[in-house]
Coordinates of C-alpha atoms in Angstrom, one line a residue:
Chain S
M17 CA 89.7 84.4 134.4
T18 CA 93.0 83.0 133.1
Q19 CA 96.1 84.8 134.3
Y20 CA 98.9 85.0 131.9
Y21 CA 102.3 85.4 133.5
G22 CA 105.8 84.4 132.6
V23 CA 109.2 85.6 131.6
V24 CA 108.1 87.9 128.9
T25 CA 105.6 89.9 130.9
E26 CA 108.0 90.0 133.8
L27 CA 110.8 91.4 131.7
I28 CA 108.7 94.0 130.0
K29 CA 107.3 95.1 133.3
S30 CA 110.5 95.3 135.2
R31 CA 113.2 96.7 133.0
E32 CA 114.4 97.7 129.6
L33 CA 117.5 96.3 127.9
E34 CA 120.7 98.1 127.1
N35 CA 121.3 98.7 123.4
D36 CA 117.8 99.9 122.9
E37 CA 117.5 102.1 119.8
L38 CA 115.1 104.8 119.0
R39 CA 112.4 103.6 116.5
P40 CA 109.3 105.3 115.1
L41 CA 106.1 105.5 117.1
Y42 CA 103.8 102.7 115.9
M43 CA 100.4 104.1 114.6
D44 CA 99.7 101.4 112.1
F45 CA 97.7 98.9 114.1
Q46 CA 95.5 97.9 111.1
A47 CA 98.5 96.6 109.2
T48 CA 99.6 94.3 112.1
T49 CA 99.9 94.4 115.9
P50 CA 102.6 93.5 118.3
M51 CA 102.0 90.4 120.3
D52 CA 100.7 91.0 123.7
P53 CA 103.5 89.8 126.0
R54 CA 100.9 87.7 127.8
V55 CA 100.2 85.9 124.6
L56 CA 103.9 85.1 124.1
D57 CA 104.1 83.8 127.7
A58 CA 101.2 81.5 127.0
M59 CA 102.9 80.2 123.8
L60 CA 106.5 79.6 125.0
P61 CA 106.0 76.4 127.0
Y62 CA 104.5 74.8 123.8
Q63 CA 107.6 75.7 121.8
V64 CA 110.2 74.1 124.1
N65 CA 108.5 71.9 126.7
Y66 CA 105.1 70.7 125.6
Y67 CA 106.0 70.2 122.0
G68 CA 104.0 67.2 121.1
N69 CA 101.9 66.8 117.9
P70 CA 98.3 67.4 119.0
H71 CA 97.1 64.6 116.7
S72 CA 99.3 62.0 118.3
R73 CA 96.9 59.7 120.1
T74 CA 99.3 57.3 121.9
H75 CA 101.3 59.3 124.4
A76 CA 101.2 62.2 126.9
Y77 CA 103.0 64.6 124.6
G78 CA 100.1 64.3 122.1
W79 CA 97.4 64.4 124.8
E80 CA 98.7 67.5 126.5
S81 CA 99.2 69.3 123.1
E82 CA 95.7 68.3 122.0
S83 CA 94.3 69.5 125.3
A84 CA 96.0 72.9 124.8
M85 CA 94.7 73.1 121.2
E86 CA 91.1 72.4 122.3
K87 CA 91.3 74.9 125.1
A88 CA 92.4 77.5 122.5
R89 CA 89.6 76.5 120.2
K90 CA 87.1 77.2 123.0
Q91 CA 88.7 80.6 123.7
V92 CA 88.3 81.6 120.1
A93 CA 84.7 80.3 120.0
D94 CA 83.7 82.1 123.2
L95 CA 84.8 85.4 121.7
I96 CA 82.3 85.2 118.9
A97 CA 79.6 83.2 120.8
A98 CA 80.1 80.1 118.7
D99 CA 80.5 76.4 119.6
P100 CA 84.1 75.1 119.6
R101 CA 83.1 72.5 117.1
E102 CA 82.5 75.3 114.6
I103 CA 86.1 76.6 114.7
V104 CA 88.7 75.5 112.2
F105 CA 92.3 76.6 112.7
T106 CA 94.0 78.0 109.5
S107 CA 97.1 79.8 108.6
G108 CA 95.3 83.2 108.6
A109 CA 92.3 85.1 107.5
T110 CA 93.4 84.9 103.8
E111 CA 93.3 81.2 103.9
S112 CA 89.9 81.3 105.7
N113 CA 88.6 83.6 103.0
N114 CA 89.8 81.3 100.3
M115 CA 88.2 78.3 102.0
S116 CA 84.9 80.2 102.2
I117 CA 84.9 81.1 98.5
K118 CA 85.7 77.5 97.6
L119 CA 82.4 76.6 99.2
L120 CA 80.7 78.3 96.3
E121 CA 82.4 75.9 93.9
G122 CA 81.7 72.9 96.1
T123 CA 78.0 73.3 96.2
I124 CA 75.7 71.6 93.8
R125 CA 72.4 73.5 94.2
Q126 CA 71.9 76.0 91.4
D127 CA 70.3 78.6 93.5
T128 CA 73.0 78.8 96.1
S129 CA 75.3 81.7 96.2
L130 CA 77.5 83.4 98.7
V131 CA 77.6 86.9 100.1
S132 CA 80.9 88.0 101.5
V133 CA 81.3 91.3 103.3
M134 CA 84.0 92.7 105.5
T135 CA 82.8 93.4 109.1
V136 CA 85.1 96.4 109.7
N137 CA 87.1 97.9 106.8
N138 CA 90.8 98.0 107.3
E139 CA 91.4 101.3 105.5
I140 CA 88.7 103.6 106.8
G141 CA 87.4 101.7 109.8
V142 CA 83.7 101.6 108.7
R143 CA 81.6 98.9 110.2
Q144 CA 79.1 97.2 107.8
P145 CA 75.5 96.5 108.9
V146 CA 76.2 92.8 109.3
E147 CA 73.1 92.0 111.3
D148 CA 70.8 93.3 108.5
I149 CA 72.9 91.5 105.8
G150 CA 72.7 88.3 107.8
R151 CA 69.0 88.5 108.2
I152 CA 68.4 89.1 104.5
C153 CA 70.7 86.2 103.5
R154 CA 69.0 83.8 105.9
S155 CA 65.6 84.7 104.6
R156 CA 66.8 84.0 101.0
N157 CA 68.8 80.9 101.8
V158 CA 72.1 82.4 100.8
F159 CA 75.3 81.8 102.6
F160 CA 76.8 84.7 104.4
H161 CA 80.6 85.0 105.0
T162 CA 82.3 87.9 106.7
D163 CA 86.0 88.7 107.0
A164 CA 86.1 89.8 110.6
A165 CA 89.9 90.2 110.9
Q166 CA 89.7 93.9 111.9
A167 CA 86.6 93.4 114.1
V168 CA 87.3 90.3 116.3
G169 CA 88.2 91.3 119.8
K170 CA 87.5 94.9 119.0
I171 CA 83.7 95.0 118.9
P172 CA 81.3 92.5 120.4
I173 CA 80.5 89.7 117.9
N174 CA 77.7 87.2 118.1
V175 CA 77.6 84.8 115.1
S176 CA 74.1 83.6 116.1
D177 CA 72.6 87.1 116.4
W178 CA 74.3 88.1 113.2
K179 CA 73.2 85.0 111.3
V180 CA 76.7 84.5 110.0
D181 CA 77.5 81.2 108.3
L182 CA 81.3 81.7 107.9
M183 CA 83.7 84.1 109.6
S184 CA 87.4 84.7 109.0
I185 CA 89.6 85.5 112.0
S186 CA 93.2 86.7 111.9
G187 CA 95.7 86.2 114.7
H188 CA 98.1 89.0 114.1
K189 CA 95.4 91.7 114.0
I190 CA 94.5 91.1 117.7
Y191 CA 97.9 91.0 119.4
G192 CA 98.3 87.3 118.6
P193 CA 101.0 85.5 116.6
K194 CA 101.4 85.9 112.8
G195 CA 100.8 82.8 110.7
V196 CA 97.6 81.6 112.4
G197 CA 93.9 82.4 112.0
A198 CA 90.6 80.6 112.2
L199 CA 87.5 80.0 110.2
Y200 CA 84.1 79.8 111.9
V201 CA 81.9 77.3 110.1
R202 CA 78.3 77.1 111.2
R203 CA 76.9 73.7 112.2
R204 CA 73.2 74.5 112.4
P205 CA 72.1 75.0 109.6
R206 CA 75.1 73.0 108.4
V207 CA 77.5 74.6 106.0
R208 CA 79.0 71.9 103.8
M209 CA 82.5 72.6 102.6
E210 CA 85.2 71.4 100.3
P211 CA 88.6 71.5 101.8
L212 CA 91.3 73.7 100.3
Q213 CA 94.1 71.4 101.3
N214 CA 93.9 67.7 101.6
G215 CA 96.1 65.3 103.6
G216 CA 95.7 63.5 106.9
G217 CA 92.1 64.7 107.6
Q218 CA 92.8 67.0 110.5
E219 CA 90.2 69.6 111.6
R220 CA 87.4 67.3 110.7
G221 CA 88.7 66.9 107.1
L222 CA 88.2 70.6 106.4
R223 CA 91.8 71.6 106.7
S224 CA 94.5 68.9 106.7
G225 CA 97.8 69.6 108.3
T226 CA 99.2 69.5 111.8
V227 CA 97.6 72.2 113.8
P228 CA 100.6 74.3 115.1
T229 CA 99.8 74.1 118.8
P230 CA 102.0 77.0 119.9
L231 CA 100.3 79.3 117.4
A232 CA 96.8 78.0 118.2
V233 CA 97.5 78.5 121.9
G234 CA 98.7 82.1 121.0
L235 CA 95.5 82.7 119.1
G236 CA 93.4 81.4 121.9
A237 CA 95.2 83.5 124.5
A238 CA 94.8 86.6 122.3
C239 CA 91.1 86.0 122.0
D240 CA 90.7 85.3 125.7
I241 CA 92.6 88.5 126.6
A242 CA 90.6 90.4 124.0
Q243 CA 87.3 89.2 125.5
Q244 CA 88.4 90.2 129.0
E245 CA 89.6 93.6 127.9
L246 CA 87.2 94.4 125.0
E247 CA 85.2 97.1 126.8
Y248 CA 88.2 98.8 128.4
D249 CA 90.2 98.8 125.1
H250 CA 87.3 100.1 123.1
S251 CA 86.6 103.0 125.4
R252 CA 90.4 103.8 125.7
V253 CA 90.9 103.6 121.9
S254 CA 87.8 105.8 121.4
M255 CA 89.2 108.4 123.8
L256 CA 92.6 108.5 122.1
A257 CA 91.0 108.6 118.6
N258 CA 88.8 111.6 119.6
R259 CA 91.8 113.3 121.1
L260 CA 93.8 112.9 117.9
V261 CA 91.0 114.0 115.5
R262 CA 89.8 116.9 117.6
K263 CA 93.4 118.2 118.1
I264 CA 94.1 118.0 114.4
M265 CA 90.8 119.4 113.1
S266 CA 90.9 122.3 115.6
E267 CA 94.3 123.5 114.4
I268 CA 94.2 123.1 110.6
P269 CA 91.3 123.7 108.2
D270 CA 90.3 121.5 105.2
V271 CA 90.7 118.1 106.9
V272 CA 88.2 115.5 106.0
M273 CA 87.5 112.2 107.8
N274 CA 86.8 109.4 105.3
G275 CA 84.0 107.0 106.1
D276 CA 80.9 107.1 108.2
P277 CA 81.4 109.0 111.4
E278 CA 79.0 106.9 113.4
Q279 CA 79.2 103.3 112.1
R280 CA 82.9 102.8 112.6
Y281 CA 85.6 101.3 114.7
P282 CA 87.3 104.2 116.4
G283 CA 90.8 102.9 116.2
C284 CA 91.1 103.3 112.5
I285 CA 91.1 106.9 111.4
N286 CA 91.5 107.9 107.8
L287 CA 92.0 111.6 107.2
S288 CA 92.4 113.5 104.0
F289 CA 94.5 116.7 104.3
A290 CA 93.5 118.9 101.3
Y291 CA 96.2 120.4 99.1
V292 CA 98.9 118.1 100.6
E293 CA 99.9 114.9 99.1
G294 CA 99.8 111.8 101.3
E295 CA 103.3 110.3 100.7
S296 CA 105.0 113.6 101.2
L297 CA 103.2 113.9 104.6
L298 CA 104.3 110.4 105.5
M299 CA 107.8 111.3 104.7
A300 CA 107.4 114.4 106.9
L301 CA 106.2 112.2 109.7
K302 CA 109.0 109.8 109.4
D303 CA 109.3 109.1 113.1
V304 CA 105.7 107.9 113.2
A305 CA 104.8 104.6 111.4
L306 CA 101.7 105.3 109.4
S307 CA 100.2 104.4 106.0
S308 CA 98.4 106.3 103.3
G309 CA 95.7 105.7 100.7
S310 CA 97.8 107.7 98.3
A311 CA 98.8 106.2 94.9
C312 CA 102.4 106.9 95.4
T313 CA 102.6 104.5 98.3
S314 CA 101.0 101.7 96.6
A315 CA 103.0 99.7 94.1
S316 CA 100.7 100.7 91.3
L317 CA 99.9 104.3 90.7
E318 CA 96.2 103.8 91.6
P319 CA 94.9 105.5 94.7
S320 CA 93.0 103.5 97.3
Y321 CA 90.1 101.6 95.8
V322 CA 88.1 102.0 99.0
L323 CA 88.3 105.7 98.9
R324 CA 87.3 105.6 95.3
A325 CA 84.4 103.4 96.1
I326 CA 83.0 105.8 98.7
G327 CA 83.1 108.6 96.2
T328 CA 86.1 110.5 97.5
D329 CA 87.4 113.1 95.1
E330 CA 90.6 111.9 93.5
D331 CA 92.7 114.7 94.8
L332 CA 91.5 114.0 98.4
A333 CA 92.2 110.3 97.8
H334 CA 95.8 111.2 97.1
S335 CA 95.9 113.2 100.3
S336 CA 94.8 110.6 102.8
I337 CA 96.6 109.1 105.8
R338 CA 95.5 106.3 108.0
F339 CA 96.1 106.5 111.7
G340 CA 95.8 103.3 113.6
I341 CA 95.4 103.3 117.4
G342 CA 95.6 100.1 119.4
R343 CA 95.9 98.6 122.9
F344 CA 99.4 99.9 123.5
S345 CA 99.0 103.4 122.2
T346 CA 99.6 106.1 124.7
E347 CA 98.4 109.7 125.1
A348 CA 101.9 111.0 124.6
E349 CA 102.2 109.2 121.3
V350 CA 98.9 110.5 120.1
D351 CA 99.7 114.1 121.2
Y352 CA 103.1 113.9 119.5
T353 CA 101.6 112.6 116.3
A354 CA 98.9 115.2 116.3
D355 CA 101.4 118.1 116.9
K356 CA 103.8 116.8 114.3
C357 CA 101.1 116.3 111.8
I358 CA 99.7 119.8 112.3
Q359 CA 103.2 121.3 112.0
Q360 CA 104.1 119.4 108.8
V361 CA 100.7 119.9 107.1
K362 CA 101.2 123.7 107.6
R363 CA 104.7 123.4 106.2
L364 CA 103.6 121.4 103.2
R365 CA 100.7 123.7 102.4
E366 CA 103.2 126.5 102.2
M367 CA 104.9 124.5 99.5
S368 CA 101.7 123.6 97.7
P369 CA 100.6 125.4 94.5
L370 CA 97.0 124.3 95.2
W371 CA 96.9 125.9 98.6
E372 CA 98.3 129.1 97.1
M373 CA 95.6 129.1 94.5
V374 CA 92.9 128.5 97.0
Q375 CA 94.2 131.3 99.2
E376 CA 94.0 133.6 96.1
G377 CA 90.4 132.7 95.7
I378 CA 90.8 130.5 92.6
D379 CA 88.3 127.6 92.3
L380 CA 90.5 124.6 91.6
K381 CA 87.7 122.7 89.8
S382 CA 87.6 125.4 87.1
I383 CA 91.2 124.9 86.0
K384 CA 92.0 122.8 83.0
W385 CA 95.0 120.7 84.1
T386 CA 97.5 119.1 81.9
Q387 CA 97.3 115.4 81.8
H388 CA 100.3 113.2 81.8
Chain I
M5 CA 115.4 116.3 122.7
A6 CA 112.0 116.0 121.2
G7 CA 113.1 112.7 119.6
L8 CA 113.4 111.2 123.1
V9 CA 109.7 112.0 123.8
A10 CA 108.6 110.7 120.5
A11 CA 110.3 107.4 119.9
K12 CA 109.6 104.3 121.8
K13 CA 112.4 102.3 123.2
C14 CA 112.4 98.8 121.9
I15 CA 112.4 95.9 124.4
T16 CA 113.3 92.3 123.7
P17 CA 113.0 89.4 126.1
L18 CA 116.4 88.3 127.5
V19 CA 115.5 84.6 127.0
V20 CA 115.2 85.1 123.2
I21 CA 118.1 85.8 121.0
K22 CA 120.4 88.7 121.6
R23 CA 119.3 91.8 119.7
L24 CA 120.3 91.9 116.1
S25 CA 121.5 95.3 114.8
S26 CA 118.5 95.3 112.4
P27 CA 120.4 95.8 109.2
E28 CA 117.1 95.5 107.3
Y29 CA 115.8 98.7 108.9
K30 CA 118.7 100.8 107.5
A31 CA 118.5 99.2 104.1
Q32 CA 114.7 99.6 103.7
A33 CA 114.7 103.3 103.9
A34 CA 112.6 104.0 100.9
Y35 CA 114.1 107.3 99.9
H36 CA 117.6 108.1 98.6
K37 CA 119.2 110.6 100.9
K38 CA 119.4 113.2 98.1
V39 CA 115.6 113.1 97.9
V40 CA 115.3 113.4 101.6
D41 CA 117.8 116.3 101.6
H42 CA 115.7 118.2 99.0
Y43 CA 112.6 117.5 100.9
E44 CA 113.9 118.6 104.3
N45 CA 116.0 121.5 103.0
P46 CA 114.0 122.6 100.0
R47 CA 115.7 125.1 97.8
N48 CA 113.7 128.0 96.2
V49 CA 110.2 127.3 97.5
G50 CA 108.0 130.2 96.8
S51 CA 106.5 132.5 94.2
L52 CA 107.6 135.2 91.8
D53 CA 105.3 137.9 90.5
K54 CA 103.5 136.2 87.7
T55 CA 102.3 139.4 86.2
S56 CA 105.8 140.6 85.6
K57 CA 107.1 140.5 82.0
N58 CA 110.3 138.8 83.0
V59 CA 108.7 135.9 84.8
G60 CA 107.6 132.7 83.1
T61 CA 105.2 130.4 84.9
G62 CA 104.7 126.7 84.2
L63 CA 101.8 124.8 85.9
V64 CA 101.7 121.1 85.1
G65 CA 100.1 118.0 86.3
A66 CA 96.7 117.4 87.9
P67 CA 95.4 117.1 91.5
A68 CA 93.5 114.0 90.4
C69 CA 96.8 112.4 89.5
G70 CA 98.4 113.4 92.8
D71 CA 101.1 115.5 91.1
V72 CA 101.0 119.3 90.5
M73 CA 104.1 121.4 89.9
K74 CA 104.3 125.2 89.6
L75 CA 107.7 126.4 88.4
Q76 CA 108.6 130.1 87.9
I77 CA 111.7 131.6 86.3
E78 CA 112.8 135.2 86.2
V79 CA 114.9 136.1 83.2
D80 CA 117.1 139.2 82.8
D81 CA 117.4 141.3 79.7
H82 CA 120.3 139.2 78.4
G83 CA 118.2 136.0 78.4
K84 CA 119.8 134.5 81.5
I85 CA 117.7 132.9 84.2
V86 CA 118.5 134.8 87.4
D87 CA 115.9 133.4 89.8
A88 CA 113.6 130.3 90.0
R89 CA 110.9 129.3 92.4
F90 CA 108.7 126.2 92.8
K91 CA 105.7 124.9 94.6
T92 CA 104.7 121.2 94.4
F93 CA 101.7 119.1 95.4
G94 CA 103.2 115.6 95.2
C95 CA 105.3 112.9 96.8
G96 CA 108.8 113.3 98.1
S97 CA 110.4 112.4 94.8
A98 CA 108.2 115.0 93.0
I99 CA 109.2 117.7 95.5
A100 CA 112.9 116.8 95.1
S101 CA 112.7 116.7 91.3
S102 CA 111.1 120.2 91.1
S103 CA 113.5 121.6 93.7
L104 CA 116.5 120.2 91.8
V105 CA 115.3 121.8 88.6
T106 CA 115.1 125.2 90.2
E107 CA 118.7 124.7 91.3
W108 CA 119.9 123.7 87.9
V109 CA 118.2 126.5 85.8
K110 CA 119.7 129.3 87.8
G111 CA 122.4 130.9 85.8
K112 CA 121.5 129.2 82.6
S113 CA 120.3 130.8 79.4
I114 CA 116.9 129.9 78.1
D115 CA 118.3 127.6 75.4
E116 CA 120.5 125.8 77.9
A117 CA 117.5 125.3 80.3
L118 CA 115.6 123.7 77.5
T119 CA 118.2 120.9 77.3
I120 CA 117.4 119.6 80.8
Q121 CA 116.2 116.0 80.5
N122 CA 114.1 114.0 82.9
T123 CA 116.8 111.3 82.7
D124 CA 119.4 113.6 84.2
I125 CA 117.0 114.5 87.1
A126 CA 116.2 110.8 87.7
K127 CA 119.9 109.9 87.7
E128 CA 120.9 112.7 90.0
L129 CA 118.3 111.7 92.6
C130 CA 118.6 107.9 92.0
L131 CA 114.8 107.7 91.4
P132 CA 113.5 104.1 91.3
P133 CA 111.5 103.1 88.2
V134 CA 108.1 103.7 89.9
K135 CA 109.1 107.4 90.5
L136 CA 110.4 108.2 87.0
H137 CA 107.2 110.1 86.2
C138 CA 108.1 112.7 88.8
S139 CA 111.2 113.6 86.8
M140 CA 109.2 113.7 83.6
L141 CA 106.8 116.1 85.2
A142 CA 109.7 118.3 86.3
E143 CA 111.0 118.5 82.8
D144 CA 107.5 119.4 81.6
A145 CA 107.3 122.1 84.2
I146 CA 110.5 123.8 83.2
K147 CA 109.5 123.6 79.5
A148 CA 106.1 125.1 80.3
A149 CA 107.7 128.0 82.3
L150 CA 110.1 128.7 79.4
H151 CA 107.3 128.5 76.9
D152 CA 105.2 130.9 79.0
Y153 CA 108.1 133.4 79.1
R154 CA 108.6 133.2 75.4
L155 CA 105.0 133.9 74.8
K156 CA 105.1 136.9 77.0
Q157 CA 108.1 138.3 75.2
K158 CA 106.5 137.6 71.8
D159 CA 103.2 139.2 72.5
G160 CA 104.8 141.9 74.5
K161 CA 101.9 142.0 76.9
I162 CA 101.0 140.2 80.1
E163 CA 99.3 136.8 79.7
E164 CA 97.5 134.8 82.2
V165 CA 98.9 131.5 83.2
K166 CA 96.9 128.7 81.7
A167 CA 97.7 125.1 81.4
S168 CA 97.3 123.7 77.9
N169 CA 95.8 120.4 77.0

């Protein structure tokens, strides 16, 4: 088991700095995650000491950098039960997704197509039945790609059992650095690909460009730590999620959890608070960093397409909030968030004409509303 | 004191650069302070007796759009608005727009209240372009309330509140 230890971990363990300012609690782990201090410790030597280009073949700087890169590649592969030769480093899951779609254009057989499904959804936390999809795709000779950005390091993944051909991995969703990701490309049966970017032929010609060793090392360390701590993190996040949901639902009525209650990753909780609009609730909870599926908070005025796709009523889609719980969330944060949420929902319902009408016994669906 | 329990202290490694004063954080605050003020200290939240002859009620918007405003005015025998109340299902800007309108109509006559424009509301609250529809809905709400009051006076009997298409 690799031990990660260095200046960053030491500092965070030992003391806090002067000049610290109060900032909101972070409950938005699906948007991004802080780097685990151990990951930063793993990366720092490669920024200032072992700074060679991993593709330099002629001197020790290159050799030590390449060695670190290959070690990181193995760490990523181990997390998803793949072979290291099947991992390509990219700039993130978005690039990996684009590379996978380009495969479709690069193929010559007429009957080939590509199925692409998210493993765990980032808005509602629902986990798709990837094993079944993989089995069906394999039996029909169709490539199967999955964007596992929200799943890697959080649930056990086995690309062979799942019969996945391509998988996108994101660094900054698993307490790793931003700006790096990976694409898993199956070797047997071989998945032939056209590169998105051409150049010096790095990463077996699939993705040219110098592999950024510090970032790759960071991704590797994040995957390694995730593998070691997966079970513990999962049970802890489940416990905190249950605590949050049970507390909220026991205190206020008319709260709906969006998405399947069983097939889900517990750390992503999407709740709709009826008769209260999502953005106003976010404003009320201004000392907690959250996000909402409400139209007001997206740049367009459209509510979340995910909620619409699962058939959520439009007014409930406008009332949704996503709570993200992660490795560094604490009971105190969850309790504070739940208490504040309960208090503010009650206050906003007092200000809501819909709540008033419901209390008077009016059926909201029977009203003819003005359109604007 | 609750703030101390809630917020997390931010830690940066000593070896990395000295902490910046994070000017971006202050600048990015998405709401104008006037909107926040109306939200945190809302004026005139509540309801008037909608069956009363002196009360006009306007109900505009739709839950499916994420914006519903209910605005009520109480008018005295001289045609002057003496009280106003609102309830809103909507974002912070919508709440602020309707709260502001209830402040503005108090003390005005019915005809003066009809002159309130959504552009005035938007300017007062410094609403960004994406939130202009909130001020438009607030203008609709006050017009609907005044219309309802007029109908009540004309018919001389109590009418139910209904939103027209």
